Amino acid sequence: MSKRLPRKRERNTYVLPNPHRKDSFMSPEETASRPKSECTELEITGGVCNLSASLFRMTNLTVLYLNDNQLHVLPGEISLLVNLAHLNVSHNKLRTLPPEIGDMTSLRELIAKNNYISTLPTELGKLFKLCKLDLTGNLLGGRIAEILNRSTYRTEDLLNYLIDHLPVPSSHPPARPWISMAQNADSPCLFTVMCYNILCDKYATRQMYGYCPNWALDWTYRKKHILSEIIHYKADIISLQEVETEQFYKYFLPELKKEGYDGIFSPKSRAKTMSEIDRKHVDGCAIFYKTQKFTLVREHLMEFNQLAMANAEGCDDMLNRVMTKDNIGLAALLQTKIGAYQNGVDPSQINQHILVCTAHIHWDPEYSDVKLIQTMMLMHELKFFVDDILQKSNIPLHQKADPNIIPLLLCGDFNSLPDSGVIEYLSSGRVQTDHCDFKEYVYKDCLSKLGNSAKANEFAHPFKISRAYEDGIMPFTNYSYDFKGVIDYVFYSKLHMSVLGVLGPIDSNWLEENGIHGCPHPHVPSDHFPIVVELQLNPTVPIQLSPPNGIVSLHR
């Protein structure tokens, strides 16, 4: 079965159990002989005062009726029923609900009316999938009673109140380990690069991240933690995705300039069609670099919807599926400065170039074809950009056709798993024209000029690049409730660079011990974790460009 990335969550799609159900009662012999997998609904009735521990081993249950009994306590072990979607504990003698109930994140309906409940655990607010919470006929007072008695009461109103008052674990995540990959081979030029999707404000909603308190989703809270994390790692080059236009110019750029950075930015293509007020909320990609180590020489924006239009060749699928997605890539040609080198550098090796690119590829798992085509267009445009650079350089004519002359650093949120066509294409340099990620759509003819391959049955790109993070180092770079996996990457030119080390994963024990089912979280400001790589740049012959120091923005 193919893996899927997260889709937007719908809160109210749960089908409630049939209120007119027909009850059937099994004898102990029938219960013992019936296959466990068949028992997904269970009713326990008859004045029961205590629940057997064997009940909590029935983890396949999705519906459980415990109503009309004599229960004084609902054991915390109820949380072991991880698949339970409907729980009815009405008409008992309960005075509260166990805090462990907050771990039952599959619950969609909780009926607890006509008990003696006077307090609720704030952990109940973690049940972000809950469609119905019935607490009528209890002894609740104060703020909770006020919310329940509103004429406009909604279940999510109470859940929001509870989760916003849920105590935050005092322990911050332990420092992520640094994993050494190789020793410095006496290269004078070392640098680090960070890739980070910061989750822009407009996407950080309760509908998407209902397990996170509102105050921890608020941008004024998250942006400080994001900036603190960026500054903490002190990367020489920073690649960011989902940066809102206004936040780049009014927050990140001014704040990072204080730390010795400068940067470039471009919003998604939709910004061109919006008013000035709306445009400032459009997110895009940014590249920051330490001015002590690098100079910006040229920059290049890649708009995938425009490239799709230019390459459609009358293909309806290209126009209807690819052109409608306005993701972008952004490239910066950087030149090393004396500050980038260790002592004893050969002066002839100063002023080397590095081509840095960041990209944010379309998210929807139903559009694997779009992801792959956007990535193909990205690499084709990088080839065009490099060709233009080399044509204006002083290198011999026979080398101007080789794009690998300039070291490439490719970073981004590719929204694609390691076994996808996107990562296969980037890593191996080719992908079959009939790859399953193209689905049933016919793109072969219109993509032919993006292929750069001598073989008719494949598309290829000319860059020799490798993944900085090997398989297994990071179990996930994106950690939300619905999806956990690797979708953020750093690729580097293996002819010119070597990986010395990478930042390891967040502590999985910390996530488990604190019951963190997804991020953002009060201690984790995005649903992505930043990845950081230390690289050494092998000496190459510096390229003289014309003009040598002018910053040129190239568009086509």
PDB file of N, CA and C in Angstrom, residues 413-473:
ATOM      1  N   ASP A 413      11.507  21.584   1.393  1.00  0.00           N
ATOM      2  CA  ASP A 413      10.408  20.709   1.769  1.00  0.00           C
ATOM      3  C   ASP A 413       9.827  20.178   0.473  1.00  0.00           C
ATOM      4  N   PHE A 414      10.186  18.937   0.144  1.00  0.00           N
ATOM      5  CA  PHE A 414       9.742  18.348  -1.116  1.00  0.00           C
ATOM      6  C   PHE A 414       8.445  17.564  -0.959  1.00  0.00           C
ATOM      7  N   ASN A 415       7.910  17.524   0.255  1.00  0.00           N
ATOM      8  CA  ASN A 415       6.644  16.828   0.513  1.00  0.00           C
ATOM      9  C   ASN A 415       6.617  15.451  -0.134  1.00  0.00           C
ATOM     10  N   SER A 416       7.730  14.771  -0.098  1.00  0.00           N
ATOM     11  CA  SER A 416       7.875  13.469  -0.752  1.00  0.00           C
ATOM     12  C   SER A 416       8.728  12.562   0.125  1.00  0.00           C
ATOM     13  N   LEU A 417       8.298  11.324   0.256  1.00  0.00           N
ATOM     14  CA  LEU A 417       9.016  10.354   1.059  1.00  0.00           C
ATOM     15  C   LEU A 417      10.262   9.841   0.338  1.00  0.00           C
ATOM     16  N   PRO A 418      11.187   9.238   1.057  1.00  0.00           N
ATOM     17  CA  PRO A 418      12.428   8.774   0.419  1.00  0.00           C
ATOM     18  C   PRO A 418      12.229   7.772  -0.705  1.00  0.00           C
ATOM     19  N   ASP A 419      11.128   7.014  -0.698  1.00  0.00           N
ATOM     20  CA  ASP A 419      10.905   6.039  -1.770  1.00  0.00           C
ATOM     21  C   ASP A 419      10.048   6.594  -2.915  1.00  0.00           C
ATOM     22  N   SER A 420       9.870   7.898  -2.962  1.00  0.00           N
ATOM     23  CA  SER A 420       9.034   8.523  -3.996  1.00  0.00           C
ATOM     24  C   SER A 420       9.812   8.750  -5.281  1.00  0.00           C
ATOM     25  N   GLY A 421       9.078   9.037  -6.331  1.00  0.00           N
ATOM     26  CA  GLY A 421       9.709   9.364  -7.616  1.00  0.00           C
ATOM     27  C   GLY A 421      10.526  10.637  -7.539  1.00  0.00           C
ATOM     28  N   VAL A 422      10.098  11.583  -6.726  1.00  0.00           N
ATOM     29  CA  VAL A 422      10.825  12.852  -6.581  1.00  0.00           C
ATOM     30  C   VAL A 422      12.239  12.603  -6.062  1.00  0.00           C
ATOM     31  N   ILE A 423      12.359  11.839  -4.984  1.00  0.00           N
ATOM     32  CA  ILE A 423      13.670  11.612  -4.375  1.00  0.00           C
ATOM     33  C   ILE A 423      14.506  10.659  -5.230  1.00  0.00           C
ATOM     34  N   GLU A 424      13.868   9.718  -5.877  1.00  0.00           N
ATOM     35  CA  GLU A 424      14.591   8.855  -6.822  1.00  0.00           C
ATOM     36  C   GLU A 424      15.192   9.693  -7.950  1.00  0.00           C
ATOM     37  N   TYR A 425      14.413  10.604  -8.480  1.00  0.00           N
ATOM     38  CA  TYR A 425      14.867  11.464  -9.581  1.00  0.00           C
ATOM     39  C   TYR A 425      16.038  12.343  -9.150  1.00  0.00           C
ATOM     40  N   LEU A 426      15.912  12.977  -7.981  1.00  0.00           N
ATOM     41  CA  LEU A 426      16.981  13.852  -7.522  1.00  0.00           C
ATOM     42  C   LEU A 426      18.256  13.071  -7.202  1.00  0.00           C
ATOM     43  N   SER A 427      18.111  11.927  -6.543  1.00  0.00           N
ATOM     44  CA  SER A 427      19.274  11.169  -6.084  1.00  0.00           C
ATOM     45  C   SER A 427      20.004  10.461  -7.216  1.00  0.00           C
ATOM     46  N   SER A 428      19.245   9.829  -8.099  1.00  0.00           N
ATOM     47  CA  SER A 428      19.865   9.038  -9.169  1.00  0.00           C
ATOM     48  C   SER A 428      20.090   9.839 -10.444  1.00  0.00           C
ATOM     49  N   GLY A 429      19.411  10.988 -10.551  1.00  0.00           N
ATOM     50  CA  GLY A 429      19.538  11.803 -11.754  1.00  0.00           C
ATOM     51  C   GLY A 429      18.582  11.421 -12.858  1.00  0.00           C
ATOM     52  N   ARG A 430      17.700  10.444 -12.602  1.00  0.00           N
ATOM     53  CA  ARG A 430      16.777  10.004 -13.664  1.00  0.00           C
ATOM     54  C   ARG A 430      15.532   9.370 -13.049  1.00  0.00           C
ATOM     55  N   VAL A 431      14.479   9.326 -13.841  1.00  0.00           N
ATOM     56  CA  VAL A 431      13.251   8.647 -13.458  1.00  0.00           C
ATOM     57  C   VAL A 431      12.583   8.139 -14.732  1.00  0.00           C
ATOM     58  N   GLN A 432      11.982   6.981 -14.649  1.00  0.00           N
ATOM     59  CA  GLN A 432      11.326   6.378 -15.815  1.00  0.00           C
ATOM     60  C   GLN A 432      10.094   7.182 -16.221  1.00  0.00           C
ATOM     61  N   THR A 433       9.864   7.276 -17.514  1.00  0.00           N
ATOM     62  CA  THR A 433       8.700   8.027 -18.013  1.00  0.00           C
ATOM     63  C   THR A 433       7.379   7.393 -17.606  1.00  0.00           C
ATOM     64  N   ASP A 434       7.404   6.089 -17.285  1.00  0.00           N
ATOM     65  CA  ASP A 434       6.181   5.418 -16.848  1.00  0.00           C
ATOM     66  C   ASP A 434       6.169   5.187 -15.337  1.00  0.00           C
ATOM     67  N   HIS A 435       6.917   6.002 -14.599  1.00  0.00           N
ATOM     68  CA  HIS A 435       6.948   5.853 -13.138  1.00  0.00           C
ATOM     69  C   HIS A 435       5.529   5.987 -12.583  1.00  0.00           C
ATOM     70  N   CYS A 436       5.233   5.188 -11.561  1.00  0.00           N
ATOM     71  CA  CYS A 436       3.867   5.168 -11.025  1.00  0.00           C
ATOM     72  C   CYS A 436       3.430   6.520 -10.477  1.00  0.00           C
ATOM     73  N   ASP A 437       4.363   7.382 -10.103  1.00  0.00           N
ATOM     74  CA  ASP A 437       3.978   8.690  -9.575  1.00  0.00           C
ATOM     75  C   ASP A 437       3.385   9.614 -10.629  1.00  0.00           C
ATOM     76  N   PHE A 438       3.617   9.303 -11.907  1.00  0.00           N
ATOM     77  CA  PHE A 438       2.956  10.070 -12.962  1.00  0.00           C
ATOM     78  C   PHE A 438       1.484   9.685 -13.087  1.00  0.00           C
ATOM     79  N   LYS A 439       1.115   8.567 -12.426  1.00  0.00           N
ATOM     80  CA  LYS A 439      -0.249   8.038 -12.469  1.00  0.00           C
ATOM     81  C   LYS A 439      -0.650   7.724 -13.908  1.00  0.00           C
ATOM     82  N   GLU A 440      -1.930   7.951 -14.213  1.00  0.00           N
ATOM     83  CA  GLU A 440      -2.410   7.619 -15.562  1.00  0.00           C
ATOM     84  C   GLU A 440      -2.324   8.802 -16.506  1.00  0.00           C
ATOM     85  N   TYR A 441      -1.763   9.893 -16.039  1.00  0.00           N
ATOM     86  CA  TYR A 441      -1.744  11.105 -16.847  1.00  0.00           C
ATOM     87  C   TYR A 441      -0.630  11.032 -17.897  1.00  0.00           C
ATOM     88  N   VAL A 442      -0.895  11.659 -19.019  1.00  0.00           N
ATOM     89  CA  VAL A 442       0.030  11.582 -20.152  1.00  0.00           C
ATOM     90  C   VAL A 442       0.822  12.887 -20.228  1.00  0.00           C
ATOM     91  N   TYR A 443       2.062  12.819 -19.785  1.00  0.00           N
ATOM     92  CA  TYR A 443       2.926  13.997 -19.763  1.00  0.00           C
ATOM     93  C   TYR A 443       4.152  13.847 -20.663  1.00  0.00           C
ATOM     94  N   LYS A 444       4.351  12.666 -21.195  1.00  0.00           N
ATOM     95  CA  LYS A 444       5.640  12.352 -21.812  1.00  0.00           C
ATOM     96  C   LYS A 444       6.051  13.357 -22.875  1.00  0.00           C
ATOM     97  N   ASP A 445       5.145  13.698 -23.769  1.00  0.00           N
ATOM     98  CA  ASP A 445       5.500  14.597 -24.881  1.00  0.00           C
ATOM     99  C   ASP A 445       5.835  16.000 -24.389  1.00  0.00           C
ATOM    100  N   CYS A 446       5.013  16.541 -23.474  1.00  0.00           N
ATOM    101  CA  CYS A 446       5.243  17.916 -23.056  1.00  0.00           C
ATOM    102  C   CYS A 446       6.440  18.037 -22.109  1.00  0.00           C
ATOM    103  N   LEU A 447       6.884  16.933 -21.539  1.00  0.00           N
ATOM    104  CA  LEU A 447       8.025  16.971 -20.633  1.00  0.00           C
ATOM    105  C   LEU A 447       9.341  16.612 -21.313  1.00  0.00           C
ATOM    106  N   SER A 448       9.285  16.317 -22.579  1.00  0.00           N
ATOM    107  CA  SER A 448      10.479  15.815 -23.259  1.00  0.00           C
ATOM    108  C   SER A 448      11.645  16.791 -23.185  1.00  0.00           C
ATOM    109  N   LYS A 449      11.362  18.092 -23.271  1.00  0.00           N
ATOM    110  CA  LYS A 449      12.475  19.044 -23.260  1.00  0.00           C
ATOM    111  C   LYS A 449      12.997  19.319 -21.848  1.00  0.00           C
ATOM    112  N   LEU A 450      12.313  18.794 -20.827  1.00  0.00           N
ATOM    113  CA  LEU A 450      12.824  18.899 -19.465  1.00  0.00           C
ATOM    114  C   LEU A 450      13.686  17.696 -19.099  1.00  0.00           C
ATOM    115  N   GLY A 451      13.725  16.703 -19.981  1.00  0.00           N
ATOM    116  CA  GLY A 451      14.341  15.429 -19.650  1.00  0.00           C
ATOM    117  C   GLY A 451      15.841  15.398 -19.675  1.00  0.00           C
ATOM    118  N   ASN A 452      16.469  15.985 -20.694  1.00  0.00           N
ATOM    119  CA  ASN A 452      17.924  15.973 -20.824  1.00  0.00           C
ATOM    120  C   ASN A 452      18.495  14.566 -20.767  1.00  0.00           C
ATOM    121  N   SER A 453      17.808  13.592 -21.381  1.00  0.00           N
ATOM    122  CA  SER A 453      18.270  12.210 -21.336  1.00  0.00           C
ATOM    123  C   SER A 453      18.440  11.662 -22.745  1.00  0.00           C
ATOM    124  N   ALA A 454      19.468  10.809 -22.877  1.00  0.00           N
ATOM    125  CA  ALA A 454      19.697  10.165 -24.168  1.00  0.00           C
ATOM    126  C   ALA A 454      18.753   8.990 -24.376  1.00  0.00           C
ATOM    127  N   LYS A 455      18.097   8.544 -23.300  1.00  0.00           N
ATOM    128  CA  LYS A 455      17.186   7.416 -23.380  1.00  0.00           C
ATOM    129  C   LYS A 455      15.754   7.907 -23.501  1.00  0.00           C
ATOM    130  N   ALA A 456      15.001   7.255 -24.386  1.00  0.00           N
ATOM    131  CA  ALA A 456      13.640   7.704 -24.665  1.00  0.00           C
ATOM    132  C   ALA A 456      12.669   7.387 -23.532  1.00  0.00           C
ATOM    133  N   ASN A 457      13.019   6.422 -22.687  1.00  0.00           N
ATOM    134  CA  ASN A 457      12.076   5.979 -21.653  1.00  0.00           C
ATOM    135  C   ASN A 457      12.368   6.564 -20.282  1.00  0.00           C
ATOM    136  N   GLU A 458      13.135   7.652 -20.211  1.00  0.00           N
ATOM    137  CA  GLU A 458      13.421   8.245 -18.922  1.00  0.00           C
ATOM    138  C   GLU A 458      13.610   9.747 -19.043  1.00  0.00           C
ATOM    139  N   PHE A 459      13.402  10.409 -17.922  1.00  0.00           N
ATOM    140  CA  PHE A 459      13.731  11.819 -17.782  1.00  0.00           C
ATOM    141  C   PHE A 459      14.952  11.910 -16.880  1.00  0.00           C
ATOM    142  N   ALA A 460      15.806  12.878 -17.142  1.00  0.00           N
ATOM    143  CA  ALA A 460      17.046  12.972 -16.369  1.00  0.00           C
ATOM    144  C   ALA A 460      17.412  14.427 -16.119  1.00  0.00           C
ATOM    145  N   HIS A 461      18.250  14.633 -15.114  1.00  0.00           N
ATOM    146  CA  HIS A 461      18.872  15.934 -14.890  1.00  0.00           C
ATOM    147  C   HIS A 461      20.377  15.721 -14.794  1.00  0.00           C
ATOM    148  N   PRO A 462      21.179  16.742 -15.060  1.00  0.00           N
ATOM    149  CA  PRO A 462      22.625  16.543 -15.175  1.00  0.00           C
ATOM    150  C   PRO A 462      23.426  16.721 -13.883  1.00  0.00           C
ATOM    151  N   PHE A 463      22.765  17.109 -12.784  1.00  0.00           N
ATOM    152  CA  PHE A 463      23.515  17.421 -11.571  1.00  0.00           C
ATOM    153  C   PHE A 463      23.849  16.146 -10.790  1.00  0.00           C
ATOM    154  N   LYS A 464      25.061  16.052 -10.337  1.00  0.00           N
ATOM    155  CA  LYS A 464      25.513  14.907  -9.540  1.00  0.00           C
ATOM    156  C   LYS A 464      25.413  15.292  -8.060  1.00  0.00           C
ATOM    157  N   ILE A 465      24.291  14.945  -7.470  1.00  0.00           N
ATOM    158  CA  ILE A 465      24.030  15.349  -6.085  1.00  0.00           C
ATOM    159  C   ILE A 465      23.652  14.131  -5.243  1.00  0.00           C
ATOM    160  N   SER A 466      23.869  14.259  -3.943  1.00  0.00           N
ATOM    161  CA  SER A 466      23.550  13.193  -2.992  1.00  0.00           C
ATOM    162  C   SER A 466      22.798  13.771  -1.808  1.00  0.00           C
ATOM    163  N   ARG A 467      22.071  12.909  -1.111  1.00  0.00           N
ATOM    164  CA  ARG A 467      21.379  13.314   0.108  1.00  0.00           C
ATOM    165  C   ARG A 467      22.370  13.423   1.251  1.00  0.00           C
ATOM    166  N   ALA A 468      22.265  14.496   2.019  1.00  0.00           N
ATOM    167  CA  ALA A 468      23.153  14.669   3.163  1.00  0.00           C
ATOM    168  C   ALA A 468      22.787  13.736   4.305  1.00  0.00           C
ATOM    169  N   TYR A 469      21.489  13.497   4.485  1.00  0.00           N
ATOM    170  CA  TYR A 469      21.011  12.589   5.525  1.00  0.00           C
ATOM    171  C   TYR A 469      20.802  11.205   4.923  1.00  0.00           C
ATOM    172  N   GLU A 470      21.529  10.228   5.399  1.00  0.00           N
ATOM    173  CA  GLU A 470      21.341   8.864   4.938  1.00  0.00           C
ATOM    174  C   GLU A 470      20.068   8.292   5.544  1.00  0.00           C
ATOM    175  N   ASP A 471      19.525   7.239   4.910  1.00  0.00           N
ATOM    176  CA  ASP A 471      18.318   6.595   5.423  1.00  0.00           C
ATOM    177  C   ASP A 471      18.530   6.124   6.854  1.00  0.00           C
ATOM    178  N   GLY A 472      17.522   6.347   7.687  1.00  0.00           N
ATOM    179  CA  GLY A 472      17.554   5.859   9.053  1.00  0.00           C
ATOM    180  C   GLY A 472      18.049   6.856  10.084  1.00  0.00           C
ATOM    181  N   ILE A 473      18.727   7.910   9.646  1.00  0.00           N
ATOM    182  CA  ILE A 473      19.242   8.894  10.622  1.00  0.00           C
ATOM    183  C   ILE A 473      18.096   9.679  11.232  1.00  0.00           C
TER     184      ILE A 473
END
